mmCIF file of C-alpha atoms in Angstrom:
data_model
loop_
_atom_site.group_PDB
_atom_site.id
_atom_site.type_symbol
_atom_site.label_atom_id
_atom_site.label_comp_id
_atom_site.label_asym_id
_atom_site.label_seq_id
_atom_site.Cartn_x
_atom_site.Cartn_y
_atom_site.Cartn_z
ATOM 1 C CA MET R 1 183.677 248.471 176.593
ATOM 2 C CA ILE R 2 183.491 251.970 177.412
ATOM 3 C CA GLY R 3 179.921 251.723 179.487
ATOM 4 C CA ASP R 4 181.753 248.578 181.490
ATOM 5 C CA LEU R 5 184.454 250.350 182.657
ATOM 6 C CA ASP R 6 182.591 253.215 183.627
ATOM 7 C CA GLU R 7 180.368 251.069 185.369
ATOM 8 C CA ALA R 8 183.117 249.552 187.347
ATOM 9 C CA LEU R 9 184.828 253.081 188.133
ATOM 10 C CA ALA R 10 181.481 254.340 189.306
ATOM 11 C CA THR R 11 180.875 251.212 191.685
ATOM 12 C CA THR R 12 183.862 250.253 192.951
ATOM 13 C CA ARG R 13 183.125 251.883 196.517
ATOM 14 C CA SER R 14 184.491 251.114 200.120
ATOM 15 C CA ILE R 15 182.829 247.814 201.062
ATOM 16 C CA ARG R 16 182.494 247.726 204.712
ATOM 17 C CA ARG R 17 178.523 247.750 206.077
ATOM 18 C CA ARG R 18 177.937 245.057 203.246
ATOM 19 C CA LEU R 19 181.345 242.982 204.012
ATOM 20 C CA ALA R 20 180.631 239.133 204.486
ATOM 21 C CA PHE R 21 182.791 239.168 207.522
ATOM 22 C CA GLY R 22 184.062 235.734 208.401
ATOM 23 C CA GLU R 23 183.300 234.151 204.979
ATOM 24 C CA PRO R 24 186.853 233.103 203.560
ATOM 25 C CA VAL R 25 187.933 234.385 200.617
ATOM 26 C CA ASP R 26 189.920 231.782 197.992
ATOM 27 C CA ARG R 27 193.362 232.841 197.647
ATOM 28 C CA ALA R 28 193.266 232.257 193.689
ATOM 29 C CA LEU R 29 190.479 235.113 193.337
ATOM 30 C CA ILE R 30 193.386 237.722 195.268
ATOM 31 C CA ARG R 31 196.054 236.628 193.301
ATOM 32 C CA ALA R 32 194.120 237.474 189.955
ATOM 33 C CA CYS R 33 193.208 240.515 191.394
ATOM 34 C CA LEU R 34 196.990 241.055 191.932
ATOM 35 C CA GLU R 35 197.911 240.020 188.728
ATOM 36 C CA GLN R 36 195.873 243.108 187.434
ATOM 37 C CA ALA R 37 197.219 245.246 189.905
ATOM 38 C CA VAL R 38 200.828 244.954 188.835
ATOM 39 C CA GLN R 39 200.424 246.152 185.382
ATOM 40 C CA ALA R 40 199.488 249.539 186.639
ATOM 41 C CA PRO R 41 202.213 252.571 185.925
ATOM 42 C CA ASN R 42 204.566 253.370 188.081
ATOM 43 C CA GLY R 43 207.512 255.821 188.453
ATOM 44 C CA GLY R 44 210.318 254.602 186.048
ATOM 45 C CA ASN R 45 208.679 251.178 186.105
ATOM 46 C CA ARG R 46 210.847 250.386 189.218
ATOM 47 C CA GLN R 47 207.772 248.066 190.601
ATOM 48 C CA GLY R 48 209.109 248.623 194.142
ATOM 49 C CA TRP R 49 205.947 247.297 195.641
ATOM 50 C CA ARG R 50 205.143 244.345 197.784
ATOM 51 C CA PHE R 51 202.071 242.763 198.936
ATOM 52 C CA VAL R 52 201.621 241.142 202.249
ATOM 53 C CA VAL R 53 198.333 239.316 201.845
ATOM 54 C CA VAL R 54 196.987 238.291 205.406
ATOM 55 C CA ASP R 55 194.498 235.452 205.385
ATOM 56 C CA ASP R 56 195.242 233.699 208.693
ATOM 57 C CA GLN R 57 192.876 234.681 211.493
ATOM 58 C CA THR R 58 195.360 234.816 214.045
ATOM 59 C CA VAL R 59 197.575 237.404 212.001
ATOM 60 C CA ILE R 60 194.461 239.441 211.216
ATOM 61 C CA GLY R 61 193.448 239.537 214.849
ATOM 62 C CA GLN R 62 196.948 240.959 215.737
ATOM 63 C CA PHE R 63 196.705 243.840 212.991
ATOM 64 C CA ALA R 64 193.098 244.383 214.283
ATOM 65 C CA ASP R 65 194.395 244.951 217.797
ATOM 66 C CA TYR R 66 196.393 248.050 216.592
ATOM 67 C CA TYR R 67 194.030 249.123 213.728
ATOM 68 C CA ARG R 68 191.103 249.516 216.423
ATOM 69 C CA LYS R 69 193.338 251.563 218.806
ATOM 70 C CA ALA R 70 194.856 253.452 215.891
ATOM 71 C CA SER R 71 191.413 254.372 214.820
ATOM 72 C CA GLU R 72 190.050 255.354 218.035
ATOM 73 C CA ALA R 73 192.604 257.850 218.109
ATOM 74 C CA TYR R 74 191.918 259.089 214.708
ATOM 75 C CA PHE R 75 187.994 259.186 214.960
ATOM 76 C CA ALA R 76 188.526 261.354 218.332
ATOM 77 C CA ALA R 77 190.743 263.879 216.448
ATOM 78 C CA ASP R 78 188.953 263.888 213.077
ATOM 79 C CA THR R 79 185.560 265.916 213.280
ATOM 80 C CA GLY R 80 185.311 266.922 209.573
ATOM 81 C CA MET R 81 184.516 263.509 208.617
ATOM 82 C CA ASP R 82 180.741 262.704 206.855
ATOM 83 C CA PRO R 83 179.008 261.198 209.429
ATOM 84 C CA GLN R 84 178.138 257.766 207.321
ATOM 85 C CA VAL R 85 181.550 257.459 206.318
ATOM 86 C CA ARG R 86 182.450 257.483 210.062
ATOM 87 C CA GLU R 87 179.908 255.232 211.395
ATOM 88 C CA ALA R 88 180.883 252.384 208.381
ATOM 89 C CA ALA R 89 184.691 253.155 209.490
ATOM 90 C CA GLN R 90 183.801 252.633 213.142
ATOM 91 C CA LEU R 91 181.947 249.062 212.032
ATOM 92 C CA LEU R 92 185.146 248.148 210.166
ATOM 93 C CA ALA R 93 187.032 249.034 212.828
ATOM 94 C CA ARG R 94 184.917 246.846 215.550
ATOM 95 C CA ARG R 95 184.785 244.189 213.254
ATOM 96 C CA MET R 96 188.358 244.101 211.703
ATOM 97 C CA HIS R 97 189.518 240.833 213.503
ATOM 98 C CA GLU R 98 186.605 238.995 211.225
ATOM 99 C CA VAL R 99 187.747 240.461 208.160
ATOM 100 C CA PRO R 100 188.427 237.524 205.641
ATOM 101 C CA ALA R 101 191.541 238.929 204.084
ATOM 102 C CA LEU R 102 193.730 241.892 204.040
ATOM 103 C CA VAL R 103 196.251 243.145 201.342
ATOM 104 C CA VAL R 104 198.970 245.530 202.928
ATOM 105 C CA GLY R 105 200.316 247.043 200.329
ATOM 106 C CA CYS R 106 204.112 248.066 200.661
ATOM 107 C CA LEU R 107 206.995 250.269 198.688
ATOM 108 C CA ALA R 108 210.507 249.609 198.712
ATOM 109 C CA GLY R 109 212.146 252.423 200.438
ATOM 110 C CA ARG R 110 211.347 255.235 203.290
ATOM 111 C CA LEU R 111 210.790 258.945 202.502
ATOM 112 C CA ALA R 112 213.392 261.045 204.585
ATOM 113 C CA PRO R 113 212.075 263.569 206.952
ATOM 114 C CA GLY R 114 211.664 266.756 205.128
ATOM 115 C CA ALA R 115 210.925 265.184 201.921
ATOM 116 C CA SER R 116 209.580 267.283 199.065
ATOM 117 C CA ALA R 117 206.454 267.558 197.856
ATOM 118 C CA ARG R 118 207.567 266.347 194.547
ATOM 119 C CA GLU R 119 209.340 263.077 196.201
ATOM 120 C CA MET R 120 206.299 262.219 198.118
ATOM 121 C CA SER R 121 203.898 262.373 195.267
ATOM 122 C CA GLY R 122 206.172 260.536 193.061
ATOM 123 C CA PHE R 123 206.245 257.853 196.139
ATOM 124 C CA TYR R 124 202.857 257.404 196.722
ATOM 125 C CA GLY R 125 202.018 257.580 193.120
ATOM 126 C CA SER R 126 203.751 254.664 192.425
ATOM 127 C CA ILE R 127 201.861 252.402 194.173
ATOM 128 C CA TYR R 128 198.064 253.843 194.750
ATOM 129 C CA PRO R 129 197.501 253.073 190.855
ATOM 130 C CA ALA R 130 198.193 249.488 191.446
ATOM 131 C CA LEU R 131 196.113 249.278 194.857
ATOM 132 C CA TRP R 132 193.162 251.065 193.006
ATOM 133 C CA SER R 133 193.566 248.651 190.012
ATOM 134 C CA PHE R 134 193.449 246.152 192.756
ATOM 135 C CA MET R 135 190.307 247.136 194.027
ATOM 136 C CA LEU R 136 188.441 247.388 190.848
ATOM 137 C CA ALA R 137 189.826 243.909 189.746
ATOM 138 C CA ALA R 138 188.232 242.633 192.965
ATOM 139 C CA SER R 139 184.624 244.679 192.523
ATOM 140 C CA ALA R 140 184.414 243.071 189.236
ATOM 141 C CA ARG R 141 184.724 239.777 190.840
ATOM 142 C CA ARG R 142 182.330 240.551 193.511
ATOM 143 C CA LEU R 143 184.735 241.257 196.086
ATOM 144 C CA GLY R 144 184.198 243.989 198.564
ATOM 145 C CA THR R 145 187.318 246.140 199.291
ATOM 146 C CA SER R 146 188.001 249.177 201.631
ATOM 147 C CA LEU R 147 191.358 251.097 201.699
ATOM 148 C CA THR R 148 192.592 251.950 205.260
ATOM 149 C CA THR R 149 195.454 254.113 206.465
ATOM 150 C CA ALA R 150 194.582 254.343 210.203
ATOM 151 C CA HIS R 151 196.856 251.580 211.083
ATOM 152 C CA LEU R 152 199.820 253.193 210.139
ATOM 153 C CA ALA R 153 200.077 254.935 213.530
ATOM 154 C CA TYR R 154 201.301 251.775 214.604
ATOM 155 C CA GLU R 155 203.249 250.990 211.447
ATOM 156 C CA ARG R 156 206.473 249.632 213.520
ATOM 157 C CA GLU R 157 204.005 247.268 215.329
ATOM 158 C CA VAL R 158 202.426 245.835 212.365
ATOM 159 C CA ALA R 159 205.894 245.582 210.519
ATOM 160 C CA ASP R 160 207.039 243.493 213.444
ATOM 161 C CA VAL R 161 203.612 241.247 213.143
ATOM 162 C CA LEU R 162 203.936 240.728 209.490
ATOM 163 C CA GLY R 163 207.762 240.585 209.380
ATOM 164 C CA ILE R 164 207.998 243.625 207.053
ATOM 165 C CA PRO R 165 211.566 245.676 207.000
ATOM 166 C CA TYR R 166 210.448 248.774 208.494
ATOM 167 C CA GLU R 167 213.757 250.617 207.652
ATOM 168 C CA THR R 168 213.677 249.782 203.958
ATOM 169 C CA THR R 169 210.111 249.397 203.542
ATOM 170 C CA THR R 170 206.988 251.351 204.025
ATOM 171 C CA GLN R 171 203.431 250.292 204.253
ATOM 172 C CA VAL R 172 201.089 252.563 202.288
ATOM 173 C CA ALA R 173 197.791 250.941 203.238
ATOM 174 C CA ALA R 174 196.000 248.241 203.913
ATOM 175 C CA VAL R 175 192.763 247.027 201.782
ATOM 176 C CA THR R 176 190.052 244.501 203.515
ATOM 177 C CA VAL R 177 188.873 242.286 201.013
ATOM 178 C CA GLY R 178 185.590 240.034 201.542
ATOM 179 C CA HIS R 179 182.864 238.726 199.354
ATOM 180 C CA ILE R 180 179.934 241.584 199.197
ATOM 181 C CA LEU R 181 176.532 241.007 200.811
ATOM 182 C CA GLY R 182 173.109 241.505 198.846
ATOM 183 C CA GLY R 183 172.646 242.593 195.336
ATOM 184 C CA GLY R 184 174.427 245.496 192.975
ATOM 185 C CA VAL R 185 176.635 248.432 194.266
ATOM 186 C CA GLY R 186 175.280 251.787 193.395
ATOM 187 C CA ARG R 187 177.128 255.120 193.002
ATOM 188 C CA GLY R 188 178.418 256.943 195.952
ATOM 189 C CA PRO R 189 177.555 260.456 197.028
ATOM 190 C CA ARG R 190 180.044 262.995 195.056
ATOM 191 C CA ARG R 191 180.021 266.226 193.779
ATOM 192 C CA PRO R 192 179.807 266.642 190.221
ATOM 193 C CA ALA R 193 182.843 266.986 188.111
ATOM 194 C CA ASP R 194 181.612 270.353 186.925
ATOM 195 C CA GLU R 195 182.155 271.919 190.107
ATOM 196 C CA VAL R 196 185.734 270.671 190.964
ATOM 197 C CA LEU R 197 187.017 271.070 187.229
ATOM 198 C CA ALA R 198 188.505 274.759 185.750
ATOM 199 C CA TRP R 199 189.574 274.812 182.429
ATOM 200 C CA ASN R 200 193.168 276.867 182.036
ATOM 201 C CA ARG R 201 193.064 278.625 185.247
ATOM 202 C CA TRP R 202 192.029 277.744 188.804
ATOM 203 C CA ARG R 203 188.410 279.197 189.969
ATOM 204 C CA GLU R 204 187.137 279.045 193.558
ATOM 205 C CA SER R 205 184.771 276.222 193.747
ATOM 206 C CA ALA R 206 180.748 276.827 193.248
ATOM 207 C CA GLY R 207 180.707 275.563 196.971
ATOM 208 C CA MET D 1 182.864 242.344 182.278
ATOM 209 C CA ILE D 2 185.986 240.845 184.118
ATOM 210 C CA GLY D 3 187.695 240.316 180.743
ATOM 211 C CA ASP D 4 187.093 243.888 179.756
ATOM 212 C CA LEU D 5 187.942 245.457 183.039
ATOM 213 C CA ASP D 6 191.086 243.252 182.996
ATOM 214 C CA GLU D 7 191.994 244.447 179.731
ATOM 215 C CA ALA D 8 191.826 248.082 180.493
ATOM 216 C CA LEU D 9 193.835 247.638 183.667
ATOM 217 C CA ALA D 10 196.399 246.081 181.833
ATOM 218 C CA THR D 11 196.882 248.044 178.539
ATOM 219 C CA THR D 12 196.335 251.632 180.191
ATOM 220 C CA ARG D 13 200.023 252.633 180.138
ATOM 221 C CA SER D 14 202.135 255.809 179.886
ATOM 222 C CA ILE D 15 201.703 257.000 176.477
ATOM 223 C CA ARG D 16 204.535 259.045 175.375
ATOM 224 C CA ARG D 17 206.136 257.905 172.298
ATOM 225 C CA ARG D 18 202.562 257.150 170.506
ATOM 226 C CA LEU D 19 200.911 260.567 171.680
ATOM 227 C CA ALA D 20 199.431 262.828 168.816
ATOM 228 C CA PHE D 21 201.187 265.605 169.616
ATOM 229 C CA GLY D 22 199.754 268.634 168.473
ATOM 230 C CA GLU D 23 196.222 267.147 167.860
ATOM 231 C CA PRO D 24 193.550 268.907 169.788
ATOM 232 C CA VAL D 25 191.538 266.812 172.355
ATOM 233 C CA ASP D 26 187.610 267.197 172.349
ATOM 234 C CA ARG D 27 187.020 269.043 175.938
ATOM 235 C CA ALA D 28 183.332 266.763 176.125
ATOM 236 C CA LEU D 29 185.725 263.664 176.419
ATOM 237 C CA ILE D 30 187.819 264.654 178.733
ATOM 238 C CA ARG D 31 185.162 266.138 181.116
ATOM 239 C CA ALA D 32 183.741 262.550 180.539
ATOM 240 C CA CYS D 33 186.557 261.220 182.082
ATOM 241 C CA LEU D 34 186.575 263.405 185.022
ATOM 242 C CA GLU D 35 183.086 262.412 185.630
ATOM 243 C CA GLN D 36 184.234 258.781 186.155
ATOM 244 C CA ALA D 37 187.309 259.912 188.104
ATOM 245 C CA VAL D 38 185.206 261.914 190.878
ATOM 246 C CA GLN D 39 183.592 258.699 191.801
ATOM 247 C CA ALA D 40 186.715 257.297 193.162
ATOM 248 C CA PRO D 41 186.921 256.548 196.897
ATOM 249 C CA ASN D 42 188.925 259.058 198.887
ATOM 250 C CA GLY D 43 189.513 259.673 202.575
ATOM 251 C CA GLY D 44 186.162 260.556 204.906
ATOM 252 C CA ASN D 45 184.583 261.239 201.296
ATOM 253 C CA ARG D 46 185.803 264.697 201.672
ATOM 254 C CA GLN D 47 186.434 264.952 197.963
ATOM 255 C CA GLY D 48 189.139 267.812 198.243
ATOM 256 C CA TRP D 49 190.192 267.286 195.055
ATOM 257 C CA ARG D 50 190.412 270.231 192.106
ATOM 258 C CA PHE D 51 191.282 269.633 188.326
ATOM 259 C CA VAL D 52 192.869 272.121 186.445
ATOM 260 C CA VAL D 53 192.515 271.117 182.816
ATOM 261 C CA VAL D 54 195.091 272.918 180.593
ATOM 262 C CA ASP D 55 194.534 272.895 176.706
ATOM 263 C CA ASP D 56 195.247 276.642 175.929
ATOM 264 C CA GLN D 57 198.545 276.222 174.003
ATOM 265 C CA THR D 58 199.991 279.497 175.594
ATOM 266 C CA VAL D 59 199.407 278.232 179.167
ATOM 267 C CA ILE D 60 201.155 274.840 178.033
ATOM 268 C CA GLY D 61 203.918 276.438 176.838
ATOM 269 C CA GLN D 62 204.421 278.009 180.404
ATOM 270 C CA PHE D 63 204.210 274.833 181.950
ATOM 271 C CA ALA D 64 206.314 273.175 179.497
ATOM 272 C CA ASP D 65 209.361 275.845 180.526
ATOM 273 C CA TYR D 66 209.351 274.667 184.399
ATOM 274 C CA TYR D 67 208.823 271.092 183.143
ATOM 275 C CA ARG D 68 211.659 270.718 180.860
ATOM 276 C CA LYS D 69 213.919 272.379 183.607
ATOM 277 C CA ALA D 70 212.923 270.398 186.277
ATOM 278 C CA SER D 71 213.109 267.105 184.428
ATOM 279 C CA GLU D 72 216.531 267.692 183.343
ATOM 280 C CA ALA D 73 217.816 267.913 186.921
ATOM 281 C CA TYR D 74 215.799 265.063 187.466
ATOM 282 C CA PHE D 75 217.232 262.850 184.861
ATOM 283 C CA ALA D 76 220.419 264.055 185.614
ATOM 284 C CA ALA D 77 220.233 262.865 189.247
ATOM 285 C CA ASP D 78 218.386 259.515 188.916
ATOM 286 C CA THR D 79 220.577 256.971 187.670
ATOM 287 C CA GLY D 80 218.116 253.863 188.686
ATOM 288 C CA MET D 81 215.669 254.445 185.971
ATOM 289 C CA ASP D 82 214.778 252.117 183.238
ATOM 290 C CA PRO D 83 216.771 253.302 180.190
ATOM 291 C CA GLN D 84 213.644 252.669 177.711
ATOM 292 C CA VAL D 85 211.035 255.058 180.645
ATOM 293 C CA ARG D 86 214.177 257.588 180.465
ATOM 294 C CA GLU D 87 213.790 257.584 176.914
ATOM 295 C CA ALA D 88 210.369 258.303 176.572
ATOM 296 C CA ALA D 89 210.550 260.640 178.976
ATOM 297 C CA GLN D 90 213.001 262.820 178.204
ATOM 298 C CA LEU D 91 210.991 262.631 174.623
ATOM 299 C CA LEU D 92 208.221 263.698 176.630
ATOM 300 C CA ALA D 93 209.715 266.562 178.325
ATOM 301 C CA ARG D 94 210.985 268.126 174.928
ATOM 302 C CA ARG D 95 207.706 268.130 173.296
ATOM 303 C CA MET D 96 205.766 268.780 176.445
ATOM 304 C CA HIS D 97 204.607 272.264 174.860
ATOM 305 C CA GLU D 98 203.041 270.268 172.001
ATOM 306 C CA VAL D 99 201.040 267.986 174.502
ATOM 307 C CA PRO D 100 197.298 268.679 173.378
ATOM 308 C CA ALA D 101 195.950 268.876 177.180
ATOM 309 C CA LEU D 102 197.316 268.530 180.799
ATOM 310 C CA VAL D 103 195.415 267.558 183.871
ATOM 311 C CA VAL D 104 196.768 269.057 187.004
ATOM 312 C CA GLY D 105 195.088 267.095 189.624
ATOM 313 C CA CYS D 106 195.208 269.422 192.910
ATOM 314 C CA LEU D 107 194.104 268.340 196.523
ATOM 315 C CA ALA D 108 192.995 270.780 199.267
ATOM 316 C CA GLY D 109 195.519 271.462 202.110
ATOM 317 C CA ARG D 110 199.507 270.934 202.510
ATOM 318 C CA LEU D 111 201.066 268.355 204.393
ATOM 319 C CA ALA D 112 203.158 270.148 207.187
ATOM 320 C CA PRO D 113 206.607 269.366 207.349
ATOM 321 C CA GLY D 114 207.366 266.305 209.263
ATOM 322 C CA ALA D 115 203.941 264.992 208.398
ATOM 323 C CA SER D 116 203.780 261.358 209.646
ATOM 324 C CA ALA D 117 203.652 258.519 207.187
ATOM 325 C CA ARG D 118 199.779 258.179 208.164
ATOM 326 C CA GLU D 119 199.087 261.815 207.300
ATOM 327 C CA MET D 120 201.041 261.655 203.740
ATOM 328 C CA SER D 121 199.656 258.019 202.836
ATOM 329 C CA GLY D 122 195.997 259.190 203.590
ATOM 330 C CA PHE D 123 196.767 262.309 201.712
ATOM 331 C CA TYR D 124 197.894 261.055 198.451
ATOM 332 C CA GLY D 125 195.603 258.364 198.715
ATOM 333 C CA SER D 126 192.479 260.618 198.450
ATOM 334 C CA ILE D 127 193.510 261.591 194.840
ATOM 335 C CA TYR D 128 195.738 259.033 193.164
ATOM 336 C CA PRO D 129 192.377 256.660 192.550
ATOM 337 C CA ALA D 130 190.929 259.431 190.861
ATOM 338 C CA LEU D 131 193.720 260.256 188.826
ATOM 339 C CA TRP D 132 194.344 256.658 187.671
ATOM 340 C CA SER D 133 190.543 256.306 187.210
ATOM 341 C CA PHE D 134 190.679 259.375 184.944
ATOM 342 C CA MET D 135 193.595 257.332 183.072
ATOM 343 C CA LEU D 136 191.377 254.166 182.447
ATOM 344 C CA ALA D 137 188.570 256.235 181.280
ATOM 345 C CA ALA D 138 190.881 258.210 178.859
ATOM 346 C CA SER D 139 192.070 255.233 177.659
ATOM 347 C CA ALA D 140 188.954 253.287 176.954
ATOM 348 C CA ARG D 141 188.152 256.540 174.734
ATOM 349 C CA ARG D 142 191.404 256.029 172.953
ATOM 350 C CA LEU D 143 193.131 258.609 174.716
ATOM 351 C CA GLY D 144 196.523 258.405 175.808
ATOM 352 C CA THR D 145 197.943 259.623 179.017
ATOM 353 C CA SER D 146 200.973 259.749 181.269
ATOM 354 C CA LEU D 147 201.483 260.848 184.887
ATOM 355 C CA THR D 148 204.018 262.864 186.009
ATOM 356 C CA THR D 149 205.131 264.736 189.242
ATOM 357 C CA ALA D 150 208.929 266.158 187.823
ATOM 358 C CA HIS D 151 207.246 269.873 187.466
ATOM 359 C CA LEU D 152 206.994 269.918 191.361
ATOM 360 C CA ALA D 153 210.490 271.053 191.687
ATOM 361 C CA TYR D 154 208.561 274.346 190.451
ATOM 362 C CA GLU D 155 205.252 273.881 192.080
ATOM 363 C CA ARG D 156 205.026 277.361 193.180
ATOM 364 C CA GLU D 157 205.822 278.914 189.681
ATOM 365 C CA VAL D 158 203.569 276.419 188.118
ATOM 366 C CA ALA D 159 200.461 277.653 190.798
ATOM 367 C CA ASP D 160 201.416 281.101 189.833
ATOM 368 C CA VAL D 161 200.710 280.240 185.986
ATOM 369 C CA LEU D 162 197.574 278.511 186.954
ATOM 370 C CA GLY D 163 196.342 280.751 189.607
ATOM 371 C CA ILE D 164 196.459 278.070 191.987
ATOM 372 C CA PRO D 165 196.413 279.270 195.508
ATOM 373 C CA TYR D 166 199.783 277.557 196.544
ATOM 374 C CA GLU D 167 199.459 277.791 200.390
ATOM 375 C CA THR D 168 196.159 275.952 200.705
ATOM 376 C CA THR D 169 196.172 273.503 198.119
ATOM 377 C CA THR D 170 198.704 271.166 196.600
ATOM 378 C CA GLN D 171 199.257 269.762 193.272
ATOM 379 C CA VAL D 172 199.669 266.162 193.279
ATOM 380 C CA ALA D 173 200.673 265.444 189.965
ATOM 381 C CA ALA D 174 199.875 266.341 186.134
ATOM 382 C CA VAL D 175 198.710 264.046 183.472
ATOM 383 C CA THR D 176 199.029 264.580 179.793
ATOM 384 C CA VAL D 177 196.413 263.860 177.318
ATOM 385 C CA GLY D 178 196.193 263.193 173.641
ATOM 386 C CA HIS D 179 194.912 261.153 171.224
ATOM 387 C CA ILE D 180 196.898 257.739 170.706
ATOM 388 C CA LEU D 181 198.710 257.031 167.441
ATOM 389 C CA GLY D 182 198.748 253.402 165.622
ATOM 390 C CA GLY D 183 196.757 250.698 166.893
ATOM 391 C CA GLY D 184 196.182 248.544 170.008
ATOM 392 C CA VAL D 185 198.370 248.977 173.150
ATOM 393 C CA GLY D 186 199.611 245.949 174.896
ATOM 394 C CA ARG D 187 201.073 245.433 178.298
ATOM 395 C CA GLY D 188 203.582 247.034 179.850
ATOM 396 C CA PRO D 189 206.911 244.724 180.963
ATOM 397 C CA ARG D 190 206.092 243.672 184.745
ATOM 398 C CA ARG D 191 207.584 241.200 186.937
ATOM 399 C CA PRO D 192 204.564 238.579 187.954
ATOM 400 C CA ALA D 193 202.328 238.839 190.666
ATOM 401 C CA ASP D 194 203.654 235.784 192.407
ATOM 402 C CA GLU D 195 207.407 237.341 192.805
ATOM 403 C CA VAL D 196 205.957 240.316 194.864
ATOM 404 C CA LEU D 197 203.394 238.932 197.054
ATOM 405 C CA ALA D 198 203.510 237.095 200.288
ATOM 406 C CA TRP D 199 201.266 234.951 202.387
ATOM 407 C CA ASN D 200 200.743 236.191 205.814
ATOM 408 C CA ARG D 201 204.584 237.140 206.440
ATOM 409 C CA TRP D 202 206.944 238.982 204.459
ATOM 410 C CA ARG D 203 209.395 237.293 202.384
ATOM 411 C CA GLU D 204 212.368 238.400 200.532
ATOM 412 C CA SER D 205 211.609 238.654 197.047
ATOM 413 C CA ALA D 206 212.962 236.018 194.209
ATOM 414 C CA GLY D 207 214.989 238.905 192.668
#
């Protein structure tokens, strides 16, 4: 049980190059993953989350138009991104209209300008565990996912496309969903835990 | 494999009443959970996360003093919280100084005032999956966790206690860690997925 869980945590990665673009995903599979997602802890057990699952290709195409515009600007501005990640993300942007399904994670409310660090952290902490649970559950079902926030530069426009009430509901992220091409998924390149943890007192990282 | 993962996702809940207060947790267990946590996806694979693990009871006591002050103000202001959650959270606040260990999750950088929704979501989305992975890995090892952000009202003071460079590093959340008292952990009370999902177009929830 520990081994299986650890394997799932270590091998659920952003699937972009190996996504089966254009191959539909059964709604029952997506629903099953969301059934796990809604068990996640969240602030005060308010469960202010809502999930708009998009699998209509016309709607995905409208989303993709905004996504591409937003991500072009984003890539132009961001110079610190890992080149491999950038390449995969650009591929996803180009082919976003062929993604089989999208889960747009939303949370009731909207942070006021000048929200405190506590308010921001509490807000996003009330939906990101659920979205990550969704991705883990998807991975166990051989579905590949990738979480992206680039389109939020056009959050109002995407809200209009999906009918989301912008003033009272915040879009937090979109998760792309599709079958995975090829065999197993290995671990991602990460710094070991010992380099990023400290006991009882901050220390500068080994580099 | 699907069954085991689903079980872990559904039964990893905030452990507060059933936390073994005062019973130390082996550092090797906490490190093993962090080894899983750092495999989580994160924006641009920047891995800006740092984890300060506190298991020195003097330091936990200093944290607990700020935590109690912050959470008293929080509970007084928040009237919409589930009464059961409130009671458990108040218990945790009272006994915070007896918590065996704390993992303070930090992220490089600090959002500027007036940060956009995209910036905020991208920021918190680059650490919350790792924190939730930590909690899932802990649960598989029979450790109980609970994620809290209440102390961030005193983020500067806690940064001083832990030596965290406040200007360049944001504390996102603290996760309490301890052994779990009693038998298995069941599912939390949640609205079913069908009430919070919509296909292709927003719909008002069933209530």
